PDB file of C-alpha atoms in Angstrom:
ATOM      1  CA  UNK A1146       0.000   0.000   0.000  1.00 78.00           C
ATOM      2  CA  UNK A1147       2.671   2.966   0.809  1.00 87.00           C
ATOM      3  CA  UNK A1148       5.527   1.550  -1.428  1.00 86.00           C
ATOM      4  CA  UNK A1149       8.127   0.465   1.053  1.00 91.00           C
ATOM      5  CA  UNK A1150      10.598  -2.000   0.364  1.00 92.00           C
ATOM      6  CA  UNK A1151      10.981  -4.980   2.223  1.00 94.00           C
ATOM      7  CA  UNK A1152      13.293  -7.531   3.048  1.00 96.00           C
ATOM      8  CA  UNK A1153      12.866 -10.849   4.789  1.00 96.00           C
ATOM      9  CA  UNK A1154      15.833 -11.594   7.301  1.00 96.00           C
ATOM     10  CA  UNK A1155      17.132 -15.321   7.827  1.00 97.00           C
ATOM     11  CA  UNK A1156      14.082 -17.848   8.754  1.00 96.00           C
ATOM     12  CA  UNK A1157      12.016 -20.173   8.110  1.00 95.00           C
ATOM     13  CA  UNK A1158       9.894 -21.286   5.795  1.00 94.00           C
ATOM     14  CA  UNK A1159       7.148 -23.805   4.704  1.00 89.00           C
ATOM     15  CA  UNK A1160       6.415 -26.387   3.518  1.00 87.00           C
ATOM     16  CA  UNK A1161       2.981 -25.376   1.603  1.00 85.00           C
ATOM     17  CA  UNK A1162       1.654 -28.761   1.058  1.00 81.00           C
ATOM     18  CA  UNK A1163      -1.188 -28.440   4.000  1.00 76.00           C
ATOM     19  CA  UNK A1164      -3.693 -30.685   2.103  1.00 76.00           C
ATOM     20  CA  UNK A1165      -6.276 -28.282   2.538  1.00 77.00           C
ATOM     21  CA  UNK A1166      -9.553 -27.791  -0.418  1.00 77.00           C
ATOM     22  CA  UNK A1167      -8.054 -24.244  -0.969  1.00 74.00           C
ATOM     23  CA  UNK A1168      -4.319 -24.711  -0.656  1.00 77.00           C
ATOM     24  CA  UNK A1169      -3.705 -23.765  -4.964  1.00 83.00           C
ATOM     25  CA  UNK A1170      -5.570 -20.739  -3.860  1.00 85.00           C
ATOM     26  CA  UNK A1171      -3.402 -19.927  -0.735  1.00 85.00           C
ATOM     27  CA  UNK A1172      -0.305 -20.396  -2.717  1.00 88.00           C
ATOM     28  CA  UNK A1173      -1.097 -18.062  -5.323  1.00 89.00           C
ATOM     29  CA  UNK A1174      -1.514 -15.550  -2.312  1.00 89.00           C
ATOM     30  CA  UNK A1175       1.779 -16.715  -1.136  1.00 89.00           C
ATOM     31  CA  UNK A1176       3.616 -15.907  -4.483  1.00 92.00           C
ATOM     32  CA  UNK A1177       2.473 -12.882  -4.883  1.00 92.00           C
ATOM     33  CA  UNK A1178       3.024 -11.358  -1.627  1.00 93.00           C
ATOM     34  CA  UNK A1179       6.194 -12.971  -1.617  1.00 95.00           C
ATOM     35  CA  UNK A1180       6.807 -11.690  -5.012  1.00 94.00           C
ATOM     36  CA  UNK A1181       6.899  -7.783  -3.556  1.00 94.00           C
ATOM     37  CA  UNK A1182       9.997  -8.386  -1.477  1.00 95.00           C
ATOM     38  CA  UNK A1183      13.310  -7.106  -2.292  1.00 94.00           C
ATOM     39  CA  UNK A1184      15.005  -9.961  -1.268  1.00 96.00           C
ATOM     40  CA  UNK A1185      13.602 -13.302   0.964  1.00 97.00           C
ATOM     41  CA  UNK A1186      16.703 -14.921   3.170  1.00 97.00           C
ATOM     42  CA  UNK A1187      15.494 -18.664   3.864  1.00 97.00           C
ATOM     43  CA  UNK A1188      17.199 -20.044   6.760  1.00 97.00           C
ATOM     44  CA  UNK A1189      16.789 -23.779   5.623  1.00 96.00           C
ATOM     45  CA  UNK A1190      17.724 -25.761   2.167  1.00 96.00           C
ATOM     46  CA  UNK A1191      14.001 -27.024   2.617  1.00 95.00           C
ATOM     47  CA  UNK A1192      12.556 -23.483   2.844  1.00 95.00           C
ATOM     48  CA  UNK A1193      14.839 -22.139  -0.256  1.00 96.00           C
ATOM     49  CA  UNK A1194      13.206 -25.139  -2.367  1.00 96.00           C
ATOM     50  CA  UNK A1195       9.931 -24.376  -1.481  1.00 93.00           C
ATOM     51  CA  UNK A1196      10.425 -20.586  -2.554  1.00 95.00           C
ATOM     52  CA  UNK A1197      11.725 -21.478  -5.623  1.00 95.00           C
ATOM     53  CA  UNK A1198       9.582 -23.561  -6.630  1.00 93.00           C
ATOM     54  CA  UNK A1199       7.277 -20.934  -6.176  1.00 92.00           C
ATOM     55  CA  UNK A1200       8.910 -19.617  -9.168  1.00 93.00           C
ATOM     56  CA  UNK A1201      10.137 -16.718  -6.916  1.00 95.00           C
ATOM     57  CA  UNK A1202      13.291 -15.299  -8.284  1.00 94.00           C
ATOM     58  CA  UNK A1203      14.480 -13.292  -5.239  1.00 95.00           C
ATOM     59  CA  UNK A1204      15.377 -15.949  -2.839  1.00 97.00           C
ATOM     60  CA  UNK A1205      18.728 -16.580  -1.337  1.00 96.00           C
ATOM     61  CA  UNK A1206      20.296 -18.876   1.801  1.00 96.00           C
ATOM     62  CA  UNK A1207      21.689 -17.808   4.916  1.00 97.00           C
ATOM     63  CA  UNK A1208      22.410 -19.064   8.366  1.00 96.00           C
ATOM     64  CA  UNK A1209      20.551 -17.984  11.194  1.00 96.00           C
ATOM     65  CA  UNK A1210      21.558 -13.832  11.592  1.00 94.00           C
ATOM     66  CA  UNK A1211      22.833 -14.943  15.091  1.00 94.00           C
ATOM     67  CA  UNK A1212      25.990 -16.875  13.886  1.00 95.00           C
ATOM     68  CA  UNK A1213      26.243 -15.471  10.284  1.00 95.00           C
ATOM     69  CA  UNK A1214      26.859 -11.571  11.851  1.00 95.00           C
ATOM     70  CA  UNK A1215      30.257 -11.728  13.862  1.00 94.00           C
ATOM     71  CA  UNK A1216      28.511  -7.888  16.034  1.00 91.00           C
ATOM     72  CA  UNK A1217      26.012  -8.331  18.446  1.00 87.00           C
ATOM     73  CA  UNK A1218      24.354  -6.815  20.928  1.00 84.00           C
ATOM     74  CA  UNK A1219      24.366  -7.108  24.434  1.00 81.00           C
ATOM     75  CA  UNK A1220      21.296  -6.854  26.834  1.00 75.00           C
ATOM     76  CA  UNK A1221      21.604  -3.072  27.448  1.00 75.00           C
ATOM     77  CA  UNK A1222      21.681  -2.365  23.393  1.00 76.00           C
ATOM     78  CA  UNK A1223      18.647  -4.738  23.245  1.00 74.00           C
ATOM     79  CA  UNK A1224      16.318  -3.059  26.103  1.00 69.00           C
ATOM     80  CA  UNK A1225      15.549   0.353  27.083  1.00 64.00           C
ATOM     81  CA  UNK A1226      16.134   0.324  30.357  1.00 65.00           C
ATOM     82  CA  UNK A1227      18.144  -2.376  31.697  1.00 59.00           C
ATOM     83  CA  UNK A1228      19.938  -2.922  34.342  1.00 62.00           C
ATOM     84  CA  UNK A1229      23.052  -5.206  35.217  1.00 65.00           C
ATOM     85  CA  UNK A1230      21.551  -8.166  36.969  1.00 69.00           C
ATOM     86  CA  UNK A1231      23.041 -11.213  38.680  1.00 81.00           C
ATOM     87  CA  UNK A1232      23.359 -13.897  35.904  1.00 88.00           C
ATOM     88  CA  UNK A1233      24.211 -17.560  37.072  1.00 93.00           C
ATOM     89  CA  UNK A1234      26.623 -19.108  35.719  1.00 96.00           C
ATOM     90  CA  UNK A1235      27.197 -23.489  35.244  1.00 97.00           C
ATOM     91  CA  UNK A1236      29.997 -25.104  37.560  1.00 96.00           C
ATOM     92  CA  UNK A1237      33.266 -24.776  35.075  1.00 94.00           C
ATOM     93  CA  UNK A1238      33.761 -27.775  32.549  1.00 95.00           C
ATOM     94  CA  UNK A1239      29.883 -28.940  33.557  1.00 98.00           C
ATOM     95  CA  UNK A1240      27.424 -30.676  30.434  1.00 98.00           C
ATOM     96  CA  UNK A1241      24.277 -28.680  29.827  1.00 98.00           C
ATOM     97  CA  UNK A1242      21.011 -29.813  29.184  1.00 98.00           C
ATOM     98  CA  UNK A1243      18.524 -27.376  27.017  1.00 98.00           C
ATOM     99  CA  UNK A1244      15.342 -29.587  27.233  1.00 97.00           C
ATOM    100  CA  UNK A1245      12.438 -28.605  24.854  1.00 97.00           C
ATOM    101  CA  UNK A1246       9.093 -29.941  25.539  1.00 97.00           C
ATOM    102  CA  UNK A1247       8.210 -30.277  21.790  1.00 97.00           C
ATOM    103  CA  UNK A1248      10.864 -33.033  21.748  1.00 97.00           C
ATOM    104  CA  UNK A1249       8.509 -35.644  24.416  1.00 97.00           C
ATOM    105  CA  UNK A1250       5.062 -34.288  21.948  1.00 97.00           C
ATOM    106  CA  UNK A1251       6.477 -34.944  19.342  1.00 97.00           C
ATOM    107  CA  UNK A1252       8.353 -37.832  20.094  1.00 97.00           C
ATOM    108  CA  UNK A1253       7.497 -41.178  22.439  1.00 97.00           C
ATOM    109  CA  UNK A1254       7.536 -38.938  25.587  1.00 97.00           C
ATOM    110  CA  UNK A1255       7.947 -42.090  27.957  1.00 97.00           C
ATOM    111  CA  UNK A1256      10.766 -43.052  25.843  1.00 97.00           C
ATOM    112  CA  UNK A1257      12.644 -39.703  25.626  1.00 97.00           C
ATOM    113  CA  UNK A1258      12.161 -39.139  29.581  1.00 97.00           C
ATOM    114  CA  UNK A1259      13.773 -42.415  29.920  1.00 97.00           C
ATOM    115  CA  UNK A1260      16.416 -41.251  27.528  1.00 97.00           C
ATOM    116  CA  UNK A1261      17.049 -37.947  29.825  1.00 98.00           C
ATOM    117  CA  UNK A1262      17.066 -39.833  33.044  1.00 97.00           C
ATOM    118  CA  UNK A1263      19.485 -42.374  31.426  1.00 97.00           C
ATOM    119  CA  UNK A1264      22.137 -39.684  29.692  1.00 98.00           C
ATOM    120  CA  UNK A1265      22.056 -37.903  32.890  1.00 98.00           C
ATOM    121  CA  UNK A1266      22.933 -40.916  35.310  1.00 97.00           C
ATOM    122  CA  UNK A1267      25.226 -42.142  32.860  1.00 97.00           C
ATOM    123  CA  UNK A1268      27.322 -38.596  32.825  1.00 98.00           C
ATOM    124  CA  UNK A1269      27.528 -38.472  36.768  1.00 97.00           C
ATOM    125  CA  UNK A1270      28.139 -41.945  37.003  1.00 97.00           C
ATOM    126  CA  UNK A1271      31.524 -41.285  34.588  1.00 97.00           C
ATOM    127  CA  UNK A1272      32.036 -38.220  37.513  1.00 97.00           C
ATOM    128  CA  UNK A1273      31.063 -35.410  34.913  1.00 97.00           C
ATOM    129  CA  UNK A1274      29.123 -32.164  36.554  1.00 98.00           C
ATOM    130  CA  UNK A1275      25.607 -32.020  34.951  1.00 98.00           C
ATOM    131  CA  UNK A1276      23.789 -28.528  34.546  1.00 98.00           C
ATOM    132  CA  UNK A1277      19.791 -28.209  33.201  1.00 98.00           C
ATOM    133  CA  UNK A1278      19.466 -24.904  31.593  1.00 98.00           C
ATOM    134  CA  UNK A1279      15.800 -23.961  31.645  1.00 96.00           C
ATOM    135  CA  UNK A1280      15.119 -21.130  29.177  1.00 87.00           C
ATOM    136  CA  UNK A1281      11.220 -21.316  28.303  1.00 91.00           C
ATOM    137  CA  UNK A1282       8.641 -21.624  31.311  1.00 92.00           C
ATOM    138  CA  UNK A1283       6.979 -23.599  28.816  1.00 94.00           C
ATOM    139  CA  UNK A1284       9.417 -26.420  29.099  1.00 96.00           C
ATOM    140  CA  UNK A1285       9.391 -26.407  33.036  1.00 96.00           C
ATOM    141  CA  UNK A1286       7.258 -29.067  33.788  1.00 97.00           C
ATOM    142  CA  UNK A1287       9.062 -31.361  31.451  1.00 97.00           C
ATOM    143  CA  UNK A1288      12.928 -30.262  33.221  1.00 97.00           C
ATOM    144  CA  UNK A1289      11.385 -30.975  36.587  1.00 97.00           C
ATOM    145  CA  UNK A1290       9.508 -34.591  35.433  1.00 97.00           C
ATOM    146  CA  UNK A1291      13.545 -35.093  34.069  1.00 97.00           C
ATOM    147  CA  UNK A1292      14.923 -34.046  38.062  1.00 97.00           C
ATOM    148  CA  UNK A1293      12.482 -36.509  39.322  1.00 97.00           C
ATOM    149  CA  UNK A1294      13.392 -39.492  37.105  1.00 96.00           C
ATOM    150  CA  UNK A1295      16.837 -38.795  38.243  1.00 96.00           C
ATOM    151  CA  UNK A1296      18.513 -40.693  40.675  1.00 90.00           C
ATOM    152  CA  UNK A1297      21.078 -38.298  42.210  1.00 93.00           C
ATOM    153  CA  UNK A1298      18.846 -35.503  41.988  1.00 93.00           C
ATOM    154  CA  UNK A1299      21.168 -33.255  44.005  1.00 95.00           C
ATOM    155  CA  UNK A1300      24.055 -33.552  42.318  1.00 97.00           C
ATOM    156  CA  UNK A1301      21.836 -31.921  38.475  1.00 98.00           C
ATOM    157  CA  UNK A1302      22.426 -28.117  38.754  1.00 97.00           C
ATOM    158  CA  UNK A1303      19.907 -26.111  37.760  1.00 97.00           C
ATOM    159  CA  UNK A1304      19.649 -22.572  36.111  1.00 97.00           C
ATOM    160  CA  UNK A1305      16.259 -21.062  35.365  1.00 95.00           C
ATOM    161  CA  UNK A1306      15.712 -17.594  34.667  1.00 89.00           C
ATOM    162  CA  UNK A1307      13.948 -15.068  31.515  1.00 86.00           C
ATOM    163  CA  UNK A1308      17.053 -14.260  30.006  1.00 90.00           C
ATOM    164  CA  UNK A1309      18.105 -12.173  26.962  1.00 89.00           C
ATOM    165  CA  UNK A1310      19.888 -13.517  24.168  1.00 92.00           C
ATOM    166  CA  UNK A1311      23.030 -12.248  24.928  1.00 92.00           C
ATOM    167  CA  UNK A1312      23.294 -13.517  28.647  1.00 92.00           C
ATOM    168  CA  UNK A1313      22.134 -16.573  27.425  1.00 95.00           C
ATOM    169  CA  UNK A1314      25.315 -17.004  24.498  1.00 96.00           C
ATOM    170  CA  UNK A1315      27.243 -15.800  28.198  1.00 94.00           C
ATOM    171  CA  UNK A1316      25.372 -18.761  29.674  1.00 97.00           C
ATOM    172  CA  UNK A1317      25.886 -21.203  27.481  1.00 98.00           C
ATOM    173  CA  UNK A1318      29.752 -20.513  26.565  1.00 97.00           C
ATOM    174  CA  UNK A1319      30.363 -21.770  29.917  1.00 97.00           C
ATOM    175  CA  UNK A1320      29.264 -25.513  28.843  1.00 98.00           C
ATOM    176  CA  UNK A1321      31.867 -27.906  27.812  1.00 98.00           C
ATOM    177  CA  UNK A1322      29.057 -29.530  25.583  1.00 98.00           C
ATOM    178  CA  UNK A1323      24.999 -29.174  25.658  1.00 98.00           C
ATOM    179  CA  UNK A1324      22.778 -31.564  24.735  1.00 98.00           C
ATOM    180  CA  UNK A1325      20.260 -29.579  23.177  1.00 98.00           C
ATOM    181  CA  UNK A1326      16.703 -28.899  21.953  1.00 96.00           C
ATOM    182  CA  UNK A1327      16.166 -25.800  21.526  1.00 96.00           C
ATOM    183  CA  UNK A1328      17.070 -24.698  18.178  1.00 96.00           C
ATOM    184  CA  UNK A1329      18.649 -21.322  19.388  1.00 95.00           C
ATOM    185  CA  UNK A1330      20.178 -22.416  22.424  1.00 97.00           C
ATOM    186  CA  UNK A1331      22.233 -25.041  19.371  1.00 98.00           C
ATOM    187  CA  UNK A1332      22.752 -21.166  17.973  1.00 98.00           C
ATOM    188  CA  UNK A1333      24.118 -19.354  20.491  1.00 97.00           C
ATOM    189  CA  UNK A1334      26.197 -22.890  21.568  1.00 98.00           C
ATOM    190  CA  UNK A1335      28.093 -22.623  17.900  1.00 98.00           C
ATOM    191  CA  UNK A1336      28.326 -19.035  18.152  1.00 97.00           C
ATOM    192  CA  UNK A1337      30.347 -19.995  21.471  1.00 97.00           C
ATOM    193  CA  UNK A1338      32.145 -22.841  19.909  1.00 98.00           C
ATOM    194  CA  UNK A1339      30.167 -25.131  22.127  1.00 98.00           C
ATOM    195  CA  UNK A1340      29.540 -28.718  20.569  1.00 98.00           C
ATOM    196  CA  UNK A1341      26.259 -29.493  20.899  1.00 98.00           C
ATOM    197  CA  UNK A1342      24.442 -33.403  20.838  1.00 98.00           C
ATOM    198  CA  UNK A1343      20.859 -32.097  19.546  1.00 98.00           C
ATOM    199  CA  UNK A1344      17.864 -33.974  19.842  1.00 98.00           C
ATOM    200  CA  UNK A1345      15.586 -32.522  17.292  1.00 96.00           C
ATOM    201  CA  UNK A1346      12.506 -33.659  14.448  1.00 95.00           C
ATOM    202  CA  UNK A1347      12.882 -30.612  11.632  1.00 94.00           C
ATOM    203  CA  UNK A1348      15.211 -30.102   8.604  1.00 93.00           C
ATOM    204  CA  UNK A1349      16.420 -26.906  10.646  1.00 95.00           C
ATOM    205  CA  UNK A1350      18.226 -29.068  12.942  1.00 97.00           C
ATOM    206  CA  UNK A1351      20.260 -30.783  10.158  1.00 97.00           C
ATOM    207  CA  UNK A1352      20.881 -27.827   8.283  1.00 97.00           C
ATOM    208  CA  UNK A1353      22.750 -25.786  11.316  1.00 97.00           C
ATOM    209  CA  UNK A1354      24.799 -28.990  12.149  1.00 98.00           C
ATOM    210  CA  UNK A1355      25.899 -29.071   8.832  1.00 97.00           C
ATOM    211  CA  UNK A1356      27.670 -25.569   8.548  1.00 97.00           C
ATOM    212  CA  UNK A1357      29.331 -26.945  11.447  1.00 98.00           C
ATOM    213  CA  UNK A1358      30.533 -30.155  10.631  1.00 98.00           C
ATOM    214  CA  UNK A1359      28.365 -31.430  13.014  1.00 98.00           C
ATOM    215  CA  UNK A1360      26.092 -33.530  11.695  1.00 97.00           C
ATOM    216  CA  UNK A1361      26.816 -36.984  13.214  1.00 97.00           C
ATOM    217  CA  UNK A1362      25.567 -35.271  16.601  1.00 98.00           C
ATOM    218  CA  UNK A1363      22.012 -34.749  14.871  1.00 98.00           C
ATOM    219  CA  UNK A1364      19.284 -37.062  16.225  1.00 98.00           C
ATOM    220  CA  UNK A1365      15.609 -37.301  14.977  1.00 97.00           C
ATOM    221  CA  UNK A1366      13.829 -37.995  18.157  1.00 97.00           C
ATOM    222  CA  UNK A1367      10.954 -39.860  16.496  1.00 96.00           C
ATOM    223  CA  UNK A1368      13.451 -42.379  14.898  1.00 94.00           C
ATOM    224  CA  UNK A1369      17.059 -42.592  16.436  1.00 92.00           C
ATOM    225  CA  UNK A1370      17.699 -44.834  19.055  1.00 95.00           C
ATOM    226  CA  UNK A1371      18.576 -44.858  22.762  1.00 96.00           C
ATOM    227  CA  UNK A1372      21.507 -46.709  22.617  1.00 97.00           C
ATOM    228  CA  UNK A1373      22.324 -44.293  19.205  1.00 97.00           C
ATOM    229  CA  UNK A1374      21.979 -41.202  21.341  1.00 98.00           C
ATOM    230  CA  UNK A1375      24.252 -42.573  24.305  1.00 97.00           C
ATOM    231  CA  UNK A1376      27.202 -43.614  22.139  1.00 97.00           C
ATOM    232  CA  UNK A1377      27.624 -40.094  20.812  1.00 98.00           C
ATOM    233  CA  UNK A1378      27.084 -38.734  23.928  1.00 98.00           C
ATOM    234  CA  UNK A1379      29.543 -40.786  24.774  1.00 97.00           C
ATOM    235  CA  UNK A1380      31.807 -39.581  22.131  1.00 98.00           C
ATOM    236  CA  UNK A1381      31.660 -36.394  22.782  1.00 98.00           C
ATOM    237  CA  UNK A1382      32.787 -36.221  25.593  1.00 97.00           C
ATOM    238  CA  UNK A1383      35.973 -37.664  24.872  1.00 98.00           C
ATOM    239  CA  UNK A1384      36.082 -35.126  21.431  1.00 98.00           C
ATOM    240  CA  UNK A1385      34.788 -31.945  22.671  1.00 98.00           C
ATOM    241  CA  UNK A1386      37.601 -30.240  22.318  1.00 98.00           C
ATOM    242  CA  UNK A1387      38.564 -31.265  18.989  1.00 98.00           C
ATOM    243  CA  UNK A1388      34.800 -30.340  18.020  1.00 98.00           C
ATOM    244  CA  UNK A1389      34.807 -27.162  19.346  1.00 98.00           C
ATOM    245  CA  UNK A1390      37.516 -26.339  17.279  1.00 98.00           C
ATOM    246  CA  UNK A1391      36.188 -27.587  14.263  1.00 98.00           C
ATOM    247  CA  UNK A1392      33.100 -25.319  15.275  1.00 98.00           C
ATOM    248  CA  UNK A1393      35.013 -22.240  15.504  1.00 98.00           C
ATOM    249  CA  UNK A1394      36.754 -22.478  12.124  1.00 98.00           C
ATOM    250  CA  UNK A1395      33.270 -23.141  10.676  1.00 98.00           C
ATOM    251  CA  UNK A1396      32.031 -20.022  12.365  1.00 98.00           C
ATOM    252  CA  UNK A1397      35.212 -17.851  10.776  1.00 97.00           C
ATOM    253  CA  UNK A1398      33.806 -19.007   6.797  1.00 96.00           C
ATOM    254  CA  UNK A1399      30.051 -18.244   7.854  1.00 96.00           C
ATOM    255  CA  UNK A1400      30.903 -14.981   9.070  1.00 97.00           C
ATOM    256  CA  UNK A1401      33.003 -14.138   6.050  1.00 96.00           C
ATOM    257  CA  UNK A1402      30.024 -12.089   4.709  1.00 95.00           C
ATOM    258  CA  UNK A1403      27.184 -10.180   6.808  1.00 96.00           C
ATOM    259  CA  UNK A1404      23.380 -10.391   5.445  1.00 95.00           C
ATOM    260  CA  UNK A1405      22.873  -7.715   6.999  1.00 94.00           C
ATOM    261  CA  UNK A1406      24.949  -5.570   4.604  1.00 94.00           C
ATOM    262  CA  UNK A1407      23.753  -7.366   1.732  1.00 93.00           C
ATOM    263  CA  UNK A1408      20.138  -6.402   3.392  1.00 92.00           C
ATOM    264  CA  UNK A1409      21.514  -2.889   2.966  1.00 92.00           C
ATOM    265  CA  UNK A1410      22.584  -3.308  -0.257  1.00 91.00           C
ATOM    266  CA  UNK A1411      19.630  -4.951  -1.583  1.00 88.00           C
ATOM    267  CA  UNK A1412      16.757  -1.908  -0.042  1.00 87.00           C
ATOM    268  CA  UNK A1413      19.082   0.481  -1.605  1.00 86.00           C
ATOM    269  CA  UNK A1414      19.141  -1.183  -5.220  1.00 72.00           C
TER     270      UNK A1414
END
């Protein structure tokens, strides 16, 4: 209606097959509102395809703006009035779980609170420290069905807390390794060079492993195994180090370019 350019940062999108009476129609509608936009960033190879097969011309890939942008803010940059709070921090060299409770709906939720119970056991059994990060109240009722399935309740460290994105990359760089759920706590671990074990169901799992290298540490919770899941635990913690390596040279080639200036670039063509 008033003209202005737009331009559709890093997410994601689709699929469009809804199998829906009026999903031809729907489409149409999608195309050509799409069609307006100066440029469309789609976060996942499955989103780009389903663009383009739109027949939409002004589509391109891109990590997540979180890794792919080497700048950014802190909490104080982010909110208006903010003020420096206490932020707790793991026990040094501790694991971190980032429990999602999409991952028990969407998977066999006995089975994967079995799976939780056993990773965690197994860890302080082999004398590692063991930290739940709880960063949605939505997933509280799933970390605290977790602490009771636990044996050795007391020795599980807990952090839970509303906290910005940037206290939560502070958060989370603490971790030697996370296993993970949460798509943007795996975000802000790679942005850390933390490894991360993720437990996930979508494409957009797979696709941020892979600009790490880190896609024998994906796991399709509807599909992979217990014993699967324990054996890379396993092995990462004996290769963390030489992951987290192979995560920070990973970061250096996605950050070679910023889509933010290419944003820029593309609202001023």
């Amino acid at each position: 209606r008033y003209k202005k350019k737009i331009i559709l940062l890093p997410q994601s999108f689709g699929p469009f097959d809804w199998g829906e009476k009026d999903d031809a129609k729907f489409l149409e509608e999608v195309k050509r509102t799409l069609r307006y936009a100066s440029k469309i960033y789609a976060r996942e190879r499955e989103g780009y395809e389903c663009l383009t097969q739109l027949g939409l011309n002004n589509v391109e890939l891109s990590a997540d703006m979180v890794i792919r942008e080497r700048m950014f803010p802190s909490a104080s940059d982010i909110l208006r009035e903010h003020a420096r709070r206490e932020i707790e921090y793991p026990p040094d060299n501790s694991v971190g779980f980032i429990i999602n409770q999409n991952v028990f709906r969407i998977g066999d939720a006995p089975a994967v609170l079995d799976l939780y119970a056993r990773m965690i056991k197994e860890l302080i059994d082999n004398g590692e420290k063991v930290c739940i990060l709880n960063t949605s109240t939505a997933d509280t009722n799933r970390v605290r069905d977790v602490l009771d399935k636990v044996t050795d309740r007391h020795k599980v460290d807990v952090i839970t807390g509303e906290y910005s994105s940037p206290e939560l990359i502070e958060i989370i760089s603490r971790f030697k390794y996370v296993v993970a759920s949460r798509y943007h706590s795996v975000v802000f671990a790679y942005r850390s060079g933390v490894p991360a074990v993720i437990l996930g169901w979508a494409s957009k799992y797979v696709d941020l492993a892979l600009l790490f290298q880190q896609q024998d540490y994906v796991f399709d919770i509807r599909a992979a195994s217990a014993d699967q899941i324990m054996r890379k635990v396993s092995e990462m913690g004996a290769n963390y180090k030489t992951e987290s390596q192979r995560i920070k040279n990973c970061l250096e080639n996605v950050q070679a370019t910023s889509v933010v200036r290419q944003a820029m670039s593309a609202l001023q063509g």
